[in-house]
Amino acid sequence: MSTWLAVAAVIFGVAGFLAGVLALRTLSRLRRSVALLSRGTSGRETILDVADKHMAASEAVRKDILELQRDLAAAQEELASGLAAERQDLAQTVQGLASSVGTVLRRVALVRFDAFEDLGGRLSFSLALLDDGGNGVTLTSIASTSDTRLYAKALTAGAGEHPLSPEEEQAVKAALAR
């Protein structure tokens, strides 16, 4: 039994020796890795130095992004105020145009008629030229066999300064209806 005991002790001793060798080998690898991390590949800077550089670069990029965001917000605000001013100018221009369009003689009507029974073909006419407020003029041409006469009457709010003929009144009503 003592031989078996001696063999078992030798086997355990060899196994312990092998375990110790493997542990030293693993410890050596870990030391090399730690040394590499602590002094870096170049031997001058450590991984902590590299991490610090990356952190500083990241902070610089973050500051640049914040500055760009501020600049963009300021530009957007300036653009919005400029756009509001342009919109106001455009509204004033449109309002001015709308008020001036109302004064354009754009309501037009023509009434043709025969002024004399002996003359046919409806050669006489009354023409009404009015703005949106009914201000303007009527032009009446009376054609006869020997001559043609032209009459002009000013209108204010659809009413003439001088009495209007039935044809002129008809032309004014037709122009205001448009």
Short mmCIF file of C-alpha atoms in Angstrom, two decimals:
data_model
loop_
_atom_site.label_atom_id
_atom_site.label_comp_id
_atom_site.label_asym_id
_atom_site.label_seq_id
_atom_site.Cartn_x
_atom_site.Cartn_y
_atom_site.Cartn_z
CA MET A 1 0.00 0.00 0.00
CA SER A 2 2.84 2.29 0.60
CA THR A 3 3.86 1.92 -3.07
CA TRP A 4 0.46 2.97 -4.12
CA LEU A 5 0.60 5.83 -1.79
CA ALA A 6 4.00 6.89 -3.13
CA VAL A 7 2.75 6.63 -6.75
CA ALA A 8 -0.33 8.68 -5.90
CA ALA A 9 1.85 11.29 -4.18
CA VAL A 10 4.13 11.48 -7.24
CA ILE A 11 1.12 11.82 -9.56
CA PHE A 12 -0.33 14.58 -7.39
CA GLY A 13 3.08 16.23 -7.22
CA VAL A 14 3.48 16.13 -11.03
CA ALA A 15 -0.10 17.42 -11.46
CA GLY A 16 0.61 20.24 -8.99
CA PHE A 17 3.84 21.03 -10.81
CA LEU A 18 2.02 21.17 -14.17
CA ALA A 19 -0.73 23.34 -12.64
CA GLY A 20 1.92 25.69 -11.26
CA VAL A 21 3.68 25.91 -14.65
CA LEU A 22 0.37 26.64 -16.39
CA ALA A 23 -0.49 29.26 -13.75
CA LEU A 24 2.92 30.96 -14.19
CA ARG A 25 2.51 30.92 -17.96
CA THR A 26 -0.96 32.50 -17.71
CA LEU A 27 0.36 35.04 -15.19
CA SER A 28 3.19 35.91 -17.60
CA ARG A 29 0.70 36.53 -20.42
CA LEU A 30 -1.45 38.71 -18.16
CA ARG A 31 1.63 40.72 -17.11
CA ARG A 32 2.58 41.30 -20.75
CA SER A 33 -1.00 42.45 -21.52
CA VAL A 34 -1.03 44.78 -18.53
CA ALA A 35 2.38 46.12 -19.49
CA LEU A 36 1.18 46.69 -23.06
CA LEU A 37 -1.90 48.52 -21.78
CA SER A 38 0.09 50.58 -19.33
CA ARG A 39 2.86 51.67 -21.70
CA GLY A 40 1.10 51.36 -25.11
CA THR A 41 2.48 49.92 -28.31
CA SER A 42 4.94 52.76 -28.86
CA GLY A 43 6.22 52.59 -25.33
CA ARG A 44 5.59 56.35 -24.92
CA GLU A 45 1.88 56.71 -24.26
CA THR A 46 -0.42 54.50 -22.31
CA ILE A 47 -3.92 53.47 -23.17
CA LEU A 48 -5.12 55.95 -20.58
CA ASP A 49 -3.33 58.73 -22.46
CA VAL A 50 -4.98 57.62 -25.71
CA ALA A 51 -8.36 57.47 -23.97
CA ASP A 52 -7.79 60.99 -22.59
CA LYS A 53 -6.95 62.25 -26.09
CA HIS A 54 -10.11 60.67 -27.48
CA MET A 55 -12.17 62.13 -24.66
CA ALA A 56 -10.69 65.59 -25.33
CA ALA A 57 -11.38 65.23 -29.06
CA SER A 58 -14.94 64.11 -28.30
CA GLU A 59 -15.44 67.12 -26.02
CA ALA A 60 -14.10 69.46 -28.74
CA VAL A 61 -16.51 67.92 -31.26
CA ARG A 62 -19.38 68.28 -28.78
CA LYS A 63 -18.49 71.97 -28.26
CA ASP A 64 -18.32 72.49 -32.04
CA ILE A 65 -21.74 70.87 -32.44
CA LEU A 66 -23.21 73.09 -29.73
CA GLU A 67 -21.72 76.18 -31.38
CA LEU A 68 -23.10 75.11 -34.75
CA GLN A 69 -26.52 74.53 -33.17
CA ARG A 70 -26.43 78.06 -31.69
CA ASP A 71 -25.38 79.50 -35.05
CA LEU A 72 -28.12 77.55 -36.81
CA ALA A 73 -30.73 78.71 -34.29
CA ALA A 74 -29.58 82.33 -34.72
CA ALA A 75 -29.68 82.00 -38.52
CA GLN A 76 -33.12 80.42 -38.34
CA GLU A 77 -34.36 83.23 -36.10
CA GLU A 78 -32.88 85.84 -38.44
CA LEU A 79 -34.46 84.11 -41.42
CA ALA A 80 -37.82 83.94 -39.67
CA SER A 81 -37.73 87.65 -38.80
CA GLY A 82 -36.67 88.51 -42.36
CA LEU A 83 -39.43 86.33 -43.71
CA ALA A 84 -41.96 88.02 -41.44
CA ALA A 85 -40.79 91.44 -42.65
CA GLU A 86 -41.00 90.31 -46.28
CA ARG A 87 -44.45 88.85 -45.66
CA GLN A 88 -45.58 92.16 -44.14
CA ASP A 89 -44.13 94.12 -47.09
CA LEU A 90 -45.85 91.75 -49.51
CA ALA A 91 -49.16 92.13 -47.67
CA GLN A 92 -48.85 95.92 -47.85
CA THR A 93 -48.03 95.73 -51.55
CA VAL A 94 -51.00 93.46 -52.21
CA GLN A 95 -53.24 95.78 -50.21
CA GLY A 96 -51.96 98.76 -52.20
CA LEU A 97 -52.55 96.92 -55.45
CA ALA A 98 -56.02 95.87 -54.34
CA SER A 99 -56.93 99.46 -53.52
CA SER A 100 -55.49 100.75 -56.80
CA VAL A 101 -57.20 98.02 -58.84
CA GLY A 102 -60.49 99.30 -57.52
CA THR A 103 -59.80 102.64 -59.24
CA VAL A 104 -59.06 101.10 -62.64
CA LEU A 105 -61.74 101.60 -65.26
CA ARG A 106 -62.47 97.91 -65.68
CA ARG A 107 -66.25 97.79 -65.68
CA VAL A 108 -67.20 98.37 -69.28
CA ALA A 109 -70.57 98.09 -71.05
CA LEU A 110 -71.72 99.10 -74.51
CA VAL A 111 -75.33 99.73 -75.52
CA ARG A 112 -76.04 100.16 -79.24
CA PHE A 113 -79.23 101.81 -80.42
CA ASP A 114 -80.90 103.68 -83.28
CA ALA A 115 -81.05 107.38 -82.37
CA PHE A 116 -83.34 108.27 -85.29
CA GLU A 117 -86.16 106.29 -86.85
CA ASP A 118 -85.02 106.97 -90.40
CA LEU A 119 -81.51 105.61 -89.73
CA GLY A 120 -81.10 101.87 -89.05
CA GLY A 121 -78.17 99.61 -88.18
CA ARG A 122 -77.85 100.73 -84.56
CA LEU A 123 -74.98 103.07 -85.39
CA SER A 124 -75.40 105.12 -82.19
CA PHE A 125 -74.02 103.85 -78.89
CA SER A 126 -73.50 104.60 -75.20
CA LEU A 127 -70.31 103.31 -73.63
CA ALA A 128 -69.86 103.23 -69.82
CA LEU A 129 -66.31 103.01 -68.40
CA LEU A 130 -66.41 102.62 -64.60
CA ASP A 131 -64.20 101.59 -61.70
CA ASP A 132 -65.39 99.37 -58.83
CA GLY A 133 -66.92 102.37 -57.03
CA GLY A 134 -69.02 103.39 -60.03
CA ASN A 135 -66.79 106.35 -60.86
CA GLY A 136 -65.94 106.97 -64.49
CA VAL A 137 -67.41 108.30 -67.69
CA THR A 138 -70.06 107.60 -70.30
CA LEU A 139 -69.37 108.25 -73.96
CA THR A 140 -72.42 108.56 -76.20
CA SER A 141 -72.21 108.78 -79.95
CA ILE A 142 -75.32 109.91 -81.84
CA ALA A 143 -75.11 109.06 -85.52
CA SER A 144 -77.34 110.77 -88.06
CA THR A 145 -77.35 110.81 -91.83
CA SER A 146 -75.29 113.99 -92.02
CA ASP A 147 -73.03 113.89 -88.98
CA THR A 148 -72.05 112.12 -85.74
CA ARG A 149 -71.90 113.79 -82.36
CA LEU A 150 -70.01 112.53 -79.31
CA TYR A 151 -71.01 113.33 -75.73
CA ALA A 152 -69.05 112.58 -72.55
CA LYS A 153 -70.53 112.67 -69.05
CA ALA A 154 -68.63 112.16 -65.80
CA LEU A 155 -70.01 109.66 -63.28
CA THR A 156 -69.58 109.55 -59.52
CA ALA A 157 -70.86 106.48 -57.64
CA GLY A 158 -72.91 105.49 -60.68
CA ALA A 159 -74.69 108.84 -60.99
CA GLY A 160 -73.99 111.42 -63.66
CA GLU A 161 -73.19 115.08 -63.12
CA HIS A 162 -75.71 115.76 -65.89
CA PRO A 163 -78.93 113.83 -66.48
CA LEU A 164 -78.30 110.50 -68.22
CA SER A 165 -80.25 109.28 -71.22
CA PRO A 166 -82.04 105.91 -70.94
CA GLU A 167 -79.28 104.26 -73.05
CA GLU A 168 -76.56 105.76 -70.82
CA GLU A 169 -78.38 104.54 -67.69
CA GLN A 170 -78.66 101.09 -69.27
CA ALA A 171 -74.91 101.06 -70.03
CA VAL A 172 -74.07 102.19 -66.46
CA LYS A 173 -76.27 99.46 -64.92
CA ALA A 174 -74.72 96.83 -67.20
CA ALA A 175 -71.17 97.97 -66.33
CA LEU A 176 -71.87 97.93 -62.57
CA ALA A 177 -73.37 94.43 -62.87
CA ARG A 178 -70.04 93.01 -64.13
#
